[in-house]
Coordinates of N, CA and C and ligand atoms in Angstrom, one line a residue:
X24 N 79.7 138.2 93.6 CA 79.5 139.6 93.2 C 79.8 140.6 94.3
X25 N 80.6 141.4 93.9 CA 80.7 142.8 95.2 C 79.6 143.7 95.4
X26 N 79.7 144.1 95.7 CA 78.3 145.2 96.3 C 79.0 146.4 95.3
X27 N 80.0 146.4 94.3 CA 80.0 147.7 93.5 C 78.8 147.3 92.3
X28 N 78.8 145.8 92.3 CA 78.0 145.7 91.3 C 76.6 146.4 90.9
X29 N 76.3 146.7 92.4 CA 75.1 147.6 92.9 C 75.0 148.8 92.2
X30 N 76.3 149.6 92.5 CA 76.5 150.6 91.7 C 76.8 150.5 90.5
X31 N 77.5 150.0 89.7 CA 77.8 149.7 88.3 C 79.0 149.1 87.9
X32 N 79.4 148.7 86.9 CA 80.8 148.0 86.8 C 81.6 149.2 86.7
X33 N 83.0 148.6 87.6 CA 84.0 149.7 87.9 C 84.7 149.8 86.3
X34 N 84.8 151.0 86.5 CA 85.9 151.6 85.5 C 87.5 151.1 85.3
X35 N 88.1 150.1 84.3 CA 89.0 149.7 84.2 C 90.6 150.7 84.3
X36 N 90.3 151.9 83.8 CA 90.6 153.3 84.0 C 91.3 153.5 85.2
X37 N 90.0 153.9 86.1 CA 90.6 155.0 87.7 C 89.9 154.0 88.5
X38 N 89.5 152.8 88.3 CA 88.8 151.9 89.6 C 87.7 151.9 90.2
X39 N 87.1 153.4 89.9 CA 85.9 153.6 90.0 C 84.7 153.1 89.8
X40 N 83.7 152.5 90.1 CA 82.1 152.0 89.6 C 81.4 152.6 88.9
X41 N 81.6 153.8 88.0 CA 80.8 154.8 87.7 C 80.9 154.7 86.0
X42 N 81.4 153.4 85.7 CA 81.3 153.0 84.1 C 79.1 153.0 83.7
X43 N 79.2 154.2 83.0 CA 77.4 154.0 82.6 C 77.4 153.9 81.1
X44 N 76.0 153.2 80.7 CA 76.2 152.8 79.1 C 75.6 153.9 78.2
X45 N 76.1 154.2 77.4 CA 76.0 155.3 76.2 C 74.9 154.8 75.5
X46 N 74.4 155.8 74.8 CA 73.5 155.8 73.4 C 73.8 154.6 72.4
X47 N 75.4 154.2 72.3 CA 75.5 152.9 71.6 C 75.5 152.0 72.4
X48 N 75.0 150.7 71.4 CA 75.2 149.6 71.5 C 76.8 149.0 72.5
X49 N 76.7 148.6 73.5 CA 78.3 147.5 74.0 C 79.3 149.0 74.3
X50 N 78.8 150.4 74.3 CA 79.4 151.4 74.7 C 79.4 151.9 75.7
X51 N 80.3 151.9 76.6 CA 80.4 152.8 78.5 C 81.3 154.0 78.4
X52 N 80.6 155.1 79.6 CA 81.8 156.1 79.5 C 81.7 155.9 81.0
X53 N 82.8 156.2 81.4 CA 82.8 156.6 83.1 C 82.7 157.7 83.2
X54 N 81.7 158.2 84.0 CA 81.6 159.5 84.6 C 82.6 160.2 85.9
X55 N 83.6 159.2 85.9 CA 84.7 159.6 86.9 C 85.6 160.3 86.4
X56 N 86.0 159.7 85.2 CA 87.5 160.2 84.4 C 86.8 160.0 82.9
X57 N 85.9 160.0 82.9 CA 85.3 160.3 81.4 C 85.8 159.6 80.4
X58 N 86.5 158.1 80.4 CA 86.9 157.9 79.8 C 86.0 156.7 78.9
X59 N 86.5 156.3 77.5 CA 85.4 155.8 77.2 C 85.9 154.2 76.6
X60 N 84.8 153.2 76.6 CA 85.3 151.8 76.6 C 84.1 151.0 75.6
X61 N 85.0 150.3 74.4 CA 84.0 149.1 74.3 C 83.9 148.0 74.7
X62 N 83.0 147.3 74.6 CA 82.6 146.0 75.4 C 82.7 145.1 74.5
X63 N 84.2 144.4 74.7 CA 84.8 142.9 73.8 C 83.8 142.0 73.5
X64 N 83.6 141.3 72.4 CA 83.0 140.3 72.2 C 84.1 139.0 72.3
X65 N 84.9 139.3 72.3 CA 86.1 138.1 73.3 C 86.4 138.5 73.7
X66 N 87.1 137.7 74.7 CA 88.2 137.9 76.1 C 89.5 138.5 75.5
X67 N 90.2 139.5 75.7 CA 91.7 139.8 75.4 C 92.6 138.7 76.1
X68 N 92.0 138.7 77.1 CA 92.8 137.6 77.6 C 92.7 135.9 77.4
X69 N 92.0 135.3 77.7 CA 92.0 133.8 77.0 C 90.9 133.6 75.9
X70 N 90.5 134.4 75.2 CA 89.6 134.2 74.1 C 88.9 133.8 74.2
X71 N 87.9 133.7 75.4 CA 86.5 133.0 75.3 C 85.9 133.9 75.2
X72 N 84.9 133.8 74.2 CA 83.8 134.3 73.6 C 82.9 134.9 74.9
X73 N 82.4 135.9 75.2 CA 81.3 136.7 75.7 C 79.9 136.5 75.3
X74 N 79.3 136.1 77.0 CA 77.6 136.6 76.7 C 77.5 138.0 76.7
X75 N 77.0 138.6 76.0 CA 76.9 140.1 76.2 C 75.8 140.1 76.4
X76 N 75.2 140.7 77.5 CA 73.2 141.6 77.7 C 74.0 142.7 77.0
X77 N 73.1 143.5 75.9 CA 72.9 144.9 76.1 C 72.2 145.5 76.3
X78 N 71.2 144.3 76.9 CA 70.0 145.2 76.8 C 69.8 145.6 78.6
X79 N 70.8 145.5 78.9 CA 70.5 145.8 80.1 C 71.6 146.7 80.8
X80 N 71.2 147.5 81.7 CA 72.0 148.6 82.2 C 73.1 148.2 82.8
X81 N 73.1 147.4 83.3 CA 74.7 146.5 84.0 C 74.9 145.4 83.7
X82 N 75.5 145.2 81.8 CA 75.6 144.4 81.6 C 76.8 143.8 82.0
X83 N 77.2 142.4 81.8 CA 77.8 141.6 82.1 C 79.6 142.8 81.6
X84 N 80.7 143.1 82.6 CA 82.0 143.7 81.7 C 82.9 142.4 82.1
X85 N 82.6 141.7 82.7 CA 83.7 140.5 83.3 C 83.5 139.2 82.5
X86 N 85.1 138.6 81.7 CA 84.6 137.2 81.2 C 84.7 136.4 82.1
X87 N 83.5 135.3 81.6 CA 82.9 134.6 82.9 C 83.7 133.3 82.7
X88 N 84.6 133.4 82.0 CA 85.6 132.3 81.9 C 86.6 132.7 82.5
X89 N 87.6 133.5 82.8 CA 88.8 133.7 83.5 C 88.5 135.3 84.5
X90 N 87.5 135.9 84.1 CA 87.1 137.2 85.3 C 88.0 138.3 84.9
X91 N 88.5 138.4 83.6 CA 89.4 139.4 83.3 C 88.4 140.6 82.8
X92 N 88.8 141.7 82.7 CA 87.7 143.1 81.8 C 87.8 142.5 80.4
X93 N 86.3 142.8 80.0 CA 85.7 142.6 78.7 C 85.7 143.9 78.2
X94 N 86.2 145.2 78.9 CA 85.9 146.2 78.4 C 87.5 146.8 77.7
X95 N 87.8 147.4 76.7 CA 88.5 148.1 76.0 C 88.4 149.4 75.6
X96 N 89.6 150.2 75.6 CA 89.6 151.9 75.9 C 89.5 152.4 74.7
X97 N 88.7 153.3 74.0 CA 87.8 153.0 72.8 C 89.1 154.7 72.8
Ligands
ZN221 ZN1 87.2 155.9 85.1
ZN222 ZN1 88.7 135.4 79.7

């Protein structure tokens, strides 16, 4: 884990750490570029299924099978 993890998961966007979770469920906006993302319940990229926390403020956005973004530009 990097030390952005500290700060929050980076924005897939502008690269930024400043992806924070919205009023919905598996929903992030970044406060960098405002842009907004859902949180895959599979991988786009090799299809393995996601543990999602949502209950937690920095949930998991990385599939922990290949390390690709779980997140998608809503
Ligand atoms: Zn951004
Ligand atoms: Zn994957």
């Amino acid at each position: 884990m990097s030390a952005e993890w500290e700060i929050g998961p980076a924005c897939p966007s502008c690269k930024e750490p400043w992806l924070r979770p919205t009023s919905l469920p598996g929903r992030y906006r970044c406060v960098s570029c405002l842009h907004r993302f859902e949180l895959l319940s599979v991988c786009a990229d090799c299809g393995e299924h996601g543990t999602i926390v949502r209950m937690s403020t920095t949930a998991m956005t990385l599939c922990n099978h290949c390390g690709a973004s779980m997140l998608a530009e809503v």
